Amino acid sequence: MVYIVGVGLTPVGNHWSKSLRHLAVEASVKALEDYGKDVDYVVVSNMLSGVINGQENLGSYVVSHLGKIGTPAIKVEAAGASGAAASVVAQGLISSGMAERVLVVGVEKMTDYTSLEDTTSALSTAIDSEYEGFPGGTLDAMHALVMREYMKKYGVNREDFSYFPLLMHKNAVDTPHAQLRFKLKPESYMRSPMIAEPITLLDLAPVSDGAAAIVLSKEPDGPNGNAEILSVGHATDTIAIYRRESLTEMPAIRAAFSEALERANIERGSIDLYNIHDYSSVLGYITTEELGLAERGKAPELFKNGGADRDGPTPVNPEGGLKARGNPVGATGVYQIAEAFLQVTGRAEGAQVEGAKTALTLSAGGLASNVIIHLIRGV
Amino acid sequence: MWAYWQSVPAHWREIPARYRLEGGECQDCGYRMIPREDICPKCGSRNVKPINLPRKGNVVNYTVIWNAPRGYEYYTPYVIAIIELEDGTRLTAQLTDVEPSDVKEGMEVEMVLRKTRVSGESGLIAYSYKFRPLIK
Amino acid sequence: MRADRKVGIVGWGVYVPQWRIRSEELARGWGRDWKRYAAGIMVEEKSVPGLDEDTFTIAYEASVNALRRARIDPSKLRAVYVGTESKPYAVKTTATMLIEALGAGGEDRLTTGADYEFACKAGTEAIQSIIGLIGSGMIDYGLAVGADTAQGAPGDALEYTASAGGAAYILGPAEESIAIIEASLSHVTDTPDFWRRQHERYPAHTRAFTGEPAYFKHIMTAAKKLMGLIGTTPDDYDYAIFHQPNGKFPLRVGTRLGFTPDKIKPGLITPYIGNTYSGSALVGLAAVLDQAKPGQKILVVSFGSGAGSDAFHIEVNDKIEEVRDLAPKVMDYVNRKRYVDYTTYARYRRMIRMLHDFSAY
Ligand SMILES: [Zn+2]
């Protein structure tokens, strides 16, 4: 059994005066203070430090700046699922007896190159760089192909895609650490500039800096709340989407979800909220469909009709998701688990889902080519 | 930034695929692929032989790129498409010589060889397959 | 010059980019009186290479079309020569890329390859070299290409004609040919009518001096000497193709030599697509092959500044009918067109350059 026993978040945003190390240290110190005890292992999650910041070896980089020289430390990378992957590795360290208490810190510093071309190139390392990236494809373009397919298959229009970002922005207003804490007007969405048709700027997560940290322990010994990691489900899909049978289905999500449910031995009805990886509106929709929250092609209605609202029957991303909380990619998975931890321990402040006990987090790397689901319950 | 220059050896070793659409064919299950894999993604066979894939196909899905990655910014808007070749093999490719608004699913296209990635004024010109509507 | 072993054209192919700019639009861009130019050059519009096109991509598609008509395996090509004055790399041979893309010379790539430069006659120069290789028995098949993305300095008179396109010819033994090259001859002098210095983006030219002492003198000498050598007169030919820097010169030089305009016009393509430089006379020849009948005779005379002319006497045979429709024709490419304005033209020709170094932060 592995427990989440401490948490520390930096606000997500454009931190011009903070470097990778400042962010990582800030979140780590907060988490360690929240927990009140020391750790014997550090697992850093990050995707782009080599590409954007020219810095790898983040294990020793982070402990060096954290005043923990000597503590074993590594970096874990799985694109957008890096944070969840770091948690998986940390759980393995604890279950195997290699460690008793592990600091998992996710950090990403995306704004050190300010042109969109560079950020796009960096994020597009999550797709097949030789056979999707080289011809001029981008991560956004792959989401666009999925969105076009979704629109065609289910006969939905652009307006149907507005319900997703509208809810995310609405939720982020109440989330202290969110990046985009303002409501979105439907007409702003419809006027949003094209990135890769039919994907627009407001269909996508923003470019973000941020760091989130959690402490995992083999005992529920956190002074401010504890949660048990009931299970993890983890599955992969082809990195290149042209080799997939279908673009509107994400079999890795299905596989990870059924594995997680089986291992936790719980019914899906006992999940109180869903913290999903919405790099794009369409990925948000397909994910909710694969998780069984909506029939295929009906996710837009779920979001339109309030089914995914914070006080609805199946709350999705009560903190605002990648779209509005922000997406410091390699740190995002840790933010998701941290948010779920705060929810199931009743500490989510304005974002709190009333009475939440069990939460699901789903992190996805690439175009859902690496999917990790955590089921977390407050104890 | 790293993405500004195309690696020369990394392009050079892909020339058979990029210039001639050389892919692979699994000798056990017949599955065709580009690039050629050492292990068949369908059946796991290690017996995959090089094969020149057909140069014609049709557009299965496409997107118009307005926000290009580094090195492609001069070419916007351009079309990235999933192409199904005549033998059923799929690949991702750029379309060329076509107005983005004229692209349709099912559009018949043929392979041409074009400049794909040019490293500044002094670096490598990386050529590769692109597809364009049939001329006749 | 005649080879011991008779050599002919086994396949031909062309390529012309789809983009066009009207001469009137070019004149508008620079505030020039278009009507003054119009009479002088007889070029309505010219082809413009797309952002992803260059001499190699043009040579490639023309060569693929030539291979379709030649119906031979590309591995049989043992010589690949590209004539151009707009090499993608100043140093790095275009032919190597073409050899690789076509699979010439078989898996071991056992083929010679080189780029030729002689202003606008580099392509016909390549043909002569391959005639020599096949004629001597060293090889059986070779590929000669003339292709360019010609440079005309912004605002210069050349901007109205310098265009993009090319033609590829696969030569082989006479018995397999669709047309036999009976004889060829060259005439070369040091006549500095046009040049581009090392590291310069655009060529310099000497205006009226490019006419009489350069274009007319060399073409007429080569044509007359070739006809004298093999004992023909203009009446013996069904078609005459001359280098076509504009729409007017080929008609004028042909008329002076004694050819009637109806023999020149079928191969006169510059009025529709501009001057493709190394491709110029060879695209004209392709247009004639697109329609020539078995038994017809063709005179081709190229011209390259600097200066020189290559003349060819070609006789079509009945195999031509079998292969003509196996690839797109010149007029298919001429009629495939979309227009650009001067701003787009300037961008496509990289006259407007992005400052990557400043945006990459
Ligand atoms: Zn197989």
mmCIF file of N, CA, C and O in Angstrom, chain A residues 90-152:
data_model
loop_
_atom_site.group_PDB
_atom_site.id
_atom_site.type_symbol
_atom_site.label_atom_id
_atom_site.label_comp_id
_atom_site.label_asym_id
_atom_site.label_seq_id
_atom_site.Cartn_x
_atom_site.Cartn_y
_atom_site.Cartn_z
ATOM 1 N N ALA A 90 7.821 5.852 -8.271
ATOM 2 C CA ALA A 90 7.957 6.050 -6.824
ATOM 3 C C ALA A 90 7.218 4.956 -6.048
ATOM 4 O O ALA A 90 7.719 4.441 -5.038
ATOM 5 N N GLN A 91 6.032 4.595 -6.529
ATOM 6 C CA GLN A 91 5.285 3.513 -5.868
ATOM 7 C C GLN A 91 6.071 2.206 -5.928
ATOM 8 O O GLN A 91 6.094 1.436 -4.972
ATOM 9 N N GLY A 92 6.719 1.985 -7.077
ATOM 10 C CA GLY A 92 7.534 0.775 -7.220
ATOM 11 C C GLY A 92 8.688 0.770 -6.224
ATOM 12 O O GLY A 92 9.015 -0.272 -5.636
ATOM 13 N N LEU A 93 9.308 1.943 -6.051
ATOM 14 C CA LEU A 93 10.421 2.041 -5.098
ATOM 15 C C LEU A 93 9.951 1.690 -3.697
ATOM 16 O O LEU A 93 10.638 1.007 -2.935
ATOM 17 N N ILE A 94 8.766 2.175 -3.352
ATOM 18 C CA ILE A 94 8.247 1.931 -2.010
ATOM 19 C C ILE A 94 7.809 0.474 -1.848
ATOM 20 O O ILE A 94 8.190 -0.207 -0.889
ATOM 21 N N SER A 95 7.021 -0.039 -2.828
ATOM 22 C CA SER A 95 6.537 -1.431 -2.708
ATOM 23 C C SER A 95 7.681 -2.426 -2.680
ATOM 24 O O SER A 95 7.593 -3.470 -2.058
ATOM 25 N N SER A 96 8.772 -2.087 -3.393
ATOM 26 C CA SER A 96 9.882 -3.034 -3.442
ATOM 27 C C SER A 96 10.783 -2.927 -2.221
ATOM 28 O O SER A 96 11.703 -3.725 -2.063
ATOM 29 N N GLY A 97 10.545 -1.914 -1.409
ATOM 30 C CA GLY A 97 11.391 -1.731 -0.241
ATOM 31 C C GLY A 97 12.634 -0.894 -0.498
ATOM 32 O O GLY A 97 13.443 -0.678 0.397
ATOM 33 N N MET A 98 12.785 -0.410 -1.715
ATOM 34 C CA MET A 98 13.935 0.448 -2.037
ATOM 35 C C MET A 98 13.867 1.785 -1.299
ATOM 36 O O MET A 98 14.873 2.418 -1.047
ATOM 37 N N ALA A 99 12.641 2.226 -1.018
ATOM 38 C CA ALA A 99 12.476 3.507 -0.343
ATOM 39 C C ALA A 99 11.259 3.435 0.553
ATOM 40 O O ALA A 99 10.386 2.581 0.374
ATOM 41 N N GLU A 100 11.223 4.330 1.522
ATOM 42 C CA GLU A 100 10.048 4.386 2.401
ATOM 43 C C GLU A 100 9.199 5.605 2.104
ATOM 44 O O GLU A 100 7.973 5.557 2.160
ATOM 45 N N ARG A 101 9.874 6.725 1.830
ATOM 46 C CA ARG A 101 9.156 7.963 1.542
ATOM 47 C C ARG A 101 9.829 8.622 0.352
ATOM 48 O O ARG A 101 11.047 8.827 0.337
ATOM 49 N N VAL A 102 9.024 8.934 -0.651
ATOM 50 C CA VAL A 102 9.577 9.470 -1.903
ATOM 51 C C VAL A 102 8.940 10.816 -2.228
ATOM 52 O O VAL A 102 7.717 10.965 -2.159
ATOM 53 N N LEU A 103 9.806 11.753 -2.551
ATOM 54 C CA LEU A 103 9.309 13.035 -3.068
ATOM 55 C C LEU A 103 9.185 12.901 -4.583
ATOM 56 O O LEU A 103 10.155 12.567 -5.264
ATOM 57 N N VAL A 104 7.991 13.140 -5.095
ATOM 58 C CA VAL A 104 7.776 13.164 -6.549
ATOM 59 C C VAL A 104 7.553 14.621 -6.923
ATOM 60 O O VAL A 104 6.577 15.236 -6.480
ATOM 61 N N VAL A 105 8.476 15.170 -7.689
ATOM 62 C CA VAL A 105 8.309 16.578 -8.071
ATOM 63 C C VAL A 105 8.309 16.695 -9.584
ATOM 64 O O VAL A 105 9.229 16.248 -10.266
ATOM 65 N N GLY A 106 7.226 17.262 -10.074
ATOM 66 C CA GLY A 106 7.116 17.508 -11.511
ATOM 67 C C GLY A 106 7.424 18.960 -11.786
ATOM 68 O O GLY A 106 6.957 19.846 -11.064
ATOM 69 N N VAL A 107 8.236 19.208 -12.799
ATOM 70 C CA VAL A 107 8.595 20.596 -13.102
ATOM 71 C C VAL A 107 8.718 20.782 -14.604
ATOM 72 O O VAL A 107 9.203 19.909 -15.317
ATOM 73 N N GLU A 108 8.219 21.907 -15.082
ATOM 74 C CA GLU A 108 8.388 22.253 -16.496
ATOM 75 C C GLU A 108 8.538 23.758 -16.610
ATOM 76 O O GLU A 108 7.819 24.511 -15.953
ATOM 77 N N LYS A 109 9.494 24.159 -17.439
ATOM 78 C CA LYS A 109 9.759 25.582 -17.662
ATOM 79 C C LYS A 109 9.710 25.775 -19.172
ATOM 80 O O LYS A 109 10.708 25.570 -19.864
ATOM 81 N N MET A 110 8.516 26.096 -19.682
ATOM 82 C CA MET A 110 8.318 26.112 -21.134
ATOM 83 C C MET A 110 8.565 27.456 -21.784
ATOM 84 O O MET A 110 8.685 27.540 -23.005
ATOM 85 N N THR A 111 8.614 28.525 -20.982
ATOM 86 C CA THR A 111 8.604 29.858 -21.599
ATOM 87 C C THR A 111 10.001 30.444 -21.824
ATOM 88 O O THR A 111 10.117 31.620 -22.142
ATOM 89 N N ASP A 112 11.041 29.621 -21.670
ATOM 90 C CA ASP A 112 12.382 30.165 -21.898
ATOM 91 C C ASP A 112 12.672 30.419 -23.379
ATOM 92 O O ASP A 112 13.599 31.143 -23.715
ATOM 93 N N TYR A 113 11.906 29.791 -24.267
ATOM 94 C CA TYR A 113 11.886 30.229 -25.670
ATOM 95 C C TYR A 113 10.522 30.825 -25.906
ATOM 96 O O TYR A 113 9.511 30.216 -25.578
ATOM 97 N N THR A 114 10.473 32.027 -26.441
ATOM 98 C CA THR A 114 9.210 32.766 -26.447
ATOM 99 C C THR A 114 8.437 32.642 -27.749
ATOM 100 O O THR A 114 7.328 33.138 -27.841
ATOM 101 N N SER A 115 9.043 32.021 -28.779
ATOM 102 C CA SER A 115 8.280 31.930 -30.026
ATOM 103 C C SER A 115 7.497 30.627 -30.067
ATOM 104 O O SER A 115 7.973 29.580 -29.623
ATOM 105 N N LEU A 116 6.299 30.732 -30.616
ATOM 106 C CA LEU A 116 5.394 29.597 -30.659
ATOM 107 C C LEU A 116 5.987 28.447 -31.471
ATOM 108 O O LEU A 116 5.731 27.275 -31.191
ATOM 109 N N GLU A 117 6.804 28.778 -32.487
ATOM 110 C CA GLU A 117 7.418 27.729 -33.312
ATOM 111 C C GLU A 117 8.280 26.807 -32.449
ATOM 112 O O GLU A 117 8.274 25.592 -32.621
ATOM 113 N N ASP A 118 9.026 27.410 -31.525
ATOM 114 C CA ASP A 118 9.920 26.594 -30.691
ATOM 115 C C ASP A 118 9.131 25.746 -29.703
ATOM 116 O O ASP A 118 9.446 24.584 -29.473
ATOM 117 N N THR A 119 8.086 26.348 -29.111
ATOM 118 C CA THR A 119 7.263 25.578 -28.182
ATOM 119 C C THR A 119 6.586 24.436 -28.928
ATOM 120 O O THR A 119 6.500 23.305 -28.426
ATOM 121 N N THR A 120 6.116 24.738 -30.134
ATOM 122 C CA THR A 120 5.455 23.712 -30.945
ATOM 123 C C THR A 120 6.424 22.585 -31.271
ATOM 124 O O THR A 120 6.076 21.404 -31.171
ATOM 125 N N SER A 121 7.641 22.940 -31.654
ATOM 126 C CA SER A 121 8.648 21.914 -31.942
ATOM 127 C C SER A 121 8.921 21.070 -30.709
ATOM 128 O O SER A 121 9.036 19.850 -30.781
ATOM 129 N N ALA A 122 9.019 21.731 -29.560
ATOM 130 C CA ALA A 122 9.329 21.015 -28.317
ATOM 131 C C ALA A 122 8.215 20.027 -27.983
ATOM 132 O O ALA A 122 8.467 18.847 -27.730
ATOM 133 N N LEU A 123 6.970 20.492 -28.021
ATOM 134 C CA LEU A 123 5.846 19.604 -27.692
ATOM 135 C C LEU A 123 5.717 18.472 -28.699
ATOM 136 O O LEU A 123 5.279 17.371 -28.367
ATOM 137 N N SER A 124 6.125 18.761 -29.934
ATOM 138 C CA SER A 124 5.961 17.761 -30.991
ATOM 139 C C SER A 124 6.993 16.644 -30.901
ATOM 140 O O SER A 124 6.949 15.703 -31.696
ATOM 141 N N THR A 125 7.893 16.722 -29.927
ATOM 142 C CA THR A 125 8.770 15.572 -29.697
ATOM 143 C C THR A 125 7.972 14.403 -29.104
ATOM 144 O O THR A 125 8.484 13.302 -28.987
ATOM 145 N N ALA A 126 6.705 14.664 -28.748
ATOM 146 C CA ALA A 126 5.856 13.591 -28.215
ATOM 147 C C ALA A 126 5.253 12.728 -29.319
ATOM 148 O O ALA A 126 4.686 11.679 -29.042
ATOM 149 N N ILE A 127 5.328 13.199 -30.574
ATOM 150 C CA ILE A 127 4.837 12.367 -31.684
ATOM 151 C C ILE A 127 6.046 11.748 -32.381
ATOM 152 O O ILE A 127 7.185 11.972 -31.972
ATOM 153 N N ASP A 128 5.817 10.975 -33.440
ATOM 154 C CA ASP A 128 6.916 10.331 -34.150
ATOM 155 C C ASP A 128 7.697 11.400 -34.922
ATOM 156 O O ASP A 128 7.196 11.932 -35.916
ATOM 157 N N SER A 129 8.897 11.711 -34.463
ATOM 158 C CA SER A 129 9.581 12.870 -35.031
ATOM 159 C C SER A 129 10.033 12.631 -36.465
ATOM 160 O O SER A 129 10.084 13.553 -37.260
ATOM 161 N N GLU A 130 10.336 11.387 -36.824
ATOM 162 C CA GLU A 130 10.839 11.143 -38.178
ATOM 163 C C GLU A 130 9.738 10.987 -39.214
ATOM 164 O O GLU A 130 9.927 11.324 -40.377
ATOM 165 N N TYR A 131 8.594 10.451 -38.793
ATOM 166 C CA TYR A 131 7.555 10.166 -39.798
ATOM 167 C C TYR A 131 6.248 10.930 -39.597
ATOM 168 O O TYR A 131 5.323 10.786 -40.370
ATOM 169 N N GLU A 132 6.189 11.751 -38.554
ATOM 170 C CA GLU A 132 5.065 12.684 -38.423
ATOM 171 C C GLU A 132 5.602 14.104 -38.300
ATOM 172 O O GLU A 132 5.100 15.023 -38.920
ATOM 173 N N GLY A 133 6.656 14.262 -37.520
ATOM 174 C CA GLY A 133 7.231 15.589 -37.317
ATOM 175 C C GLY A 133 7.994 16.096 -38.523
ATOM 176 O O GLY A 133 7.808 17.225 -38.953
ATOM 177 N N PHE A 134 8.826 15.259 -39.103
ATOM 178 C CA PHE A 134 9.653 15.713 -40.224
ATOM 179 C C PHE A 134 8.838 16.239 -41.410
ATOM 180 O O PHE A 134 9.187 17.253 -42.005
ATOM 181 N N PRO A 135 7.744 15.563 -41.782
ATOM 182 C CA PRO A 135 6.950 16.125 -42.892
ATOM 183 C C PRO A 135 6.301 17.471 -42.561
ATOM 184 O O PRO A 135 5.734 18.099 -43.438
ATOM 185 N N GLY A 136 6.389 17.898 -41.311
ATOM 186 C CA GLY A 136 5.808 19.181 -40.927
ATOM 187 C C GLY A 136 4.653 19.040 -39.944
ATOM 188 O O GLY A 136 3.979 20.006 -39.633
ATOM 189 N N GLY A 137 4.431 17.828 -39.479
ATOM 190 C CA GLY A 137 3.351 17.585 -38.522
ATOM 191 C C GLY A 137 3.730 18.049 -37.129
ATOM 192 O O GLY A 137 4.905 18.166 -36.792
ATOM 193 N N THR A 138 2.721 18.316 -36.318
ATOM 194 C CA THR A 138 2.926 18.764 -34.943
ATOM 195 C C THR A 138 1.991 17.973 -34.041
ATOM 196 O O THR A 138 1.055 17.328 -34.517
ATOM 197 N N LEU A 139 2.231 18.083 -32.740
ATOM 198 C CA LEU A 139 1.311 17.441 -31.802
ATOM 199 C C LEU A 139 -0.100 18.003 -32.003
ATOM 200 O O LEU A 139 -1.086 17.271 -32.025
ATOM 201 N N ASP A 140 -0.184 19.327 -32.181
ATOM 202 C CA ASP A 140 -1.488 19.960 -32.395
ATOM 203 C C ASP A 140 -2.154 19.413 -33.659
ATOM 204 O O ASP A 140 -3.372 19.222 -33.707
ATOM 205 N N ALA A 141 -1.330 19.175 -34.695
ATOM 206 C CA ALA A 141 -1.879 18.668 -35.961
ATOM 207 C C ALA A 141 -2.480 17.285 -35.776
ATOM 208 O O ALA A 141 -3.508 16.951 -36.369
ATOM 209 N N MET A 142 -1.840 16.469 -34.932
ATOM 210 C CA MET A 142 -2.375 15.132 -34.703
ATOM 211 C C MET A 142 -3.719 15.221 -33.984
ATOM 212 O O MET A 142 -4.650 14.485 -34.295
ATOM 213 N N HIS A 143 -3.828 16.151 -33.035
ATOM 214 C CA HIS A 143 -5.117 16.369 -32.376
ATOM 215 C C HIS A 143 -6.149 16.880 -33.382
ATOM 216 O O HIS A 143 -7.334 16.532 -33.312
ATOM 217 N N ALA A 144 -5.677 17.684 -34.342
ATOM 218 C CA ALA A 144 -6.594 18.217 -35.359
ATOM 219 C C ALA A 144 -7.152 17.098 -36.234
ATOM 220 O O ALA A 144 -8.333 17.105 -36.582
ATOM 221 N N LEU A 145 -6.303 16.131 -36.578
ATOM 222 C CA LEU A 145 -6.780 14.997 -37.380
ATOM 223 C C LEU A 145 -7.857 14.236 -36.612
ATOM 224 O O LEU A 145 -8.868 13.823 -37.175
ATOM 225 N N VAL A 146 -7.628 14.083 -35.306
ATOM 226 C CA VAL A 146 -8.613 13.389 -34.475
ATOM 227 C C VAL A 146 -9.910 14.199 -34.426
ATOM 228 O O VAL A 146 -11.008 13.662 -34.555
ATOM 229 N N MET A 147 -9.773 15.516 -34.284
ATOM 230 C CA MET A 147 -10.966 16.366 -34.175
ATOM 231 C C MET A 147 -11.771 16.315 -35.472
ATOM 232 O O MET A 147 -13.000 16.208 -35.435
ATOM 233 N N ARG A 148 -11.088 16.379 -36.621
ATOM 234 C CA ARG A 148 -11.821 16.323 -37.896
ATOM 235 C C ARG A 148 -12.583 14.998 -38.019
ATOM 236 O O ARG A 148 -13.734 14.959 -38.423
ATOM 237 N N GLU A 149 -11.896 13.936 -37.619
ATOM 238 C CA GLU A 149 -12.520 12.617 -37.694
ATOM 239 C C GLU A 149 -13.743 12.551 -36.769
ATOM 240 O O GLU A 149 -14.786 12.007 -37.132
ATOM 241 N N TYR A 150 -13.591 13.124 -35.584
ATOM 242 C CA TYR A 150 -14.688 13.120 -34.607
ATOM 243 C C TYR A 150 -15.886 13.911 -35.146
ATOM 244 O O TYR A 150 -17.029 13.469 -35.059
ATOM 245 N N MET A 151 -15.598 15.080 -35.726
ATOM 246 C CA MET A 151 -16.676 15.922 -36.262
ATOM 247 C C MET A 151 -17.426 15.196 -37.379
ATOM 248 O O MET A 151 -18.639 15.241 -37.477
ATOM 249 N N LYS A 152 -16.640 14.516 -38.244
ATOM 250 C CA LYS A 152 -17.238 13.823 -39.377
ATOM 251 C C LYS A 152 -18.074 12.630 -38.895
ATOM 252 O O LYS A 152 -19.210 12.445 -39.301
#
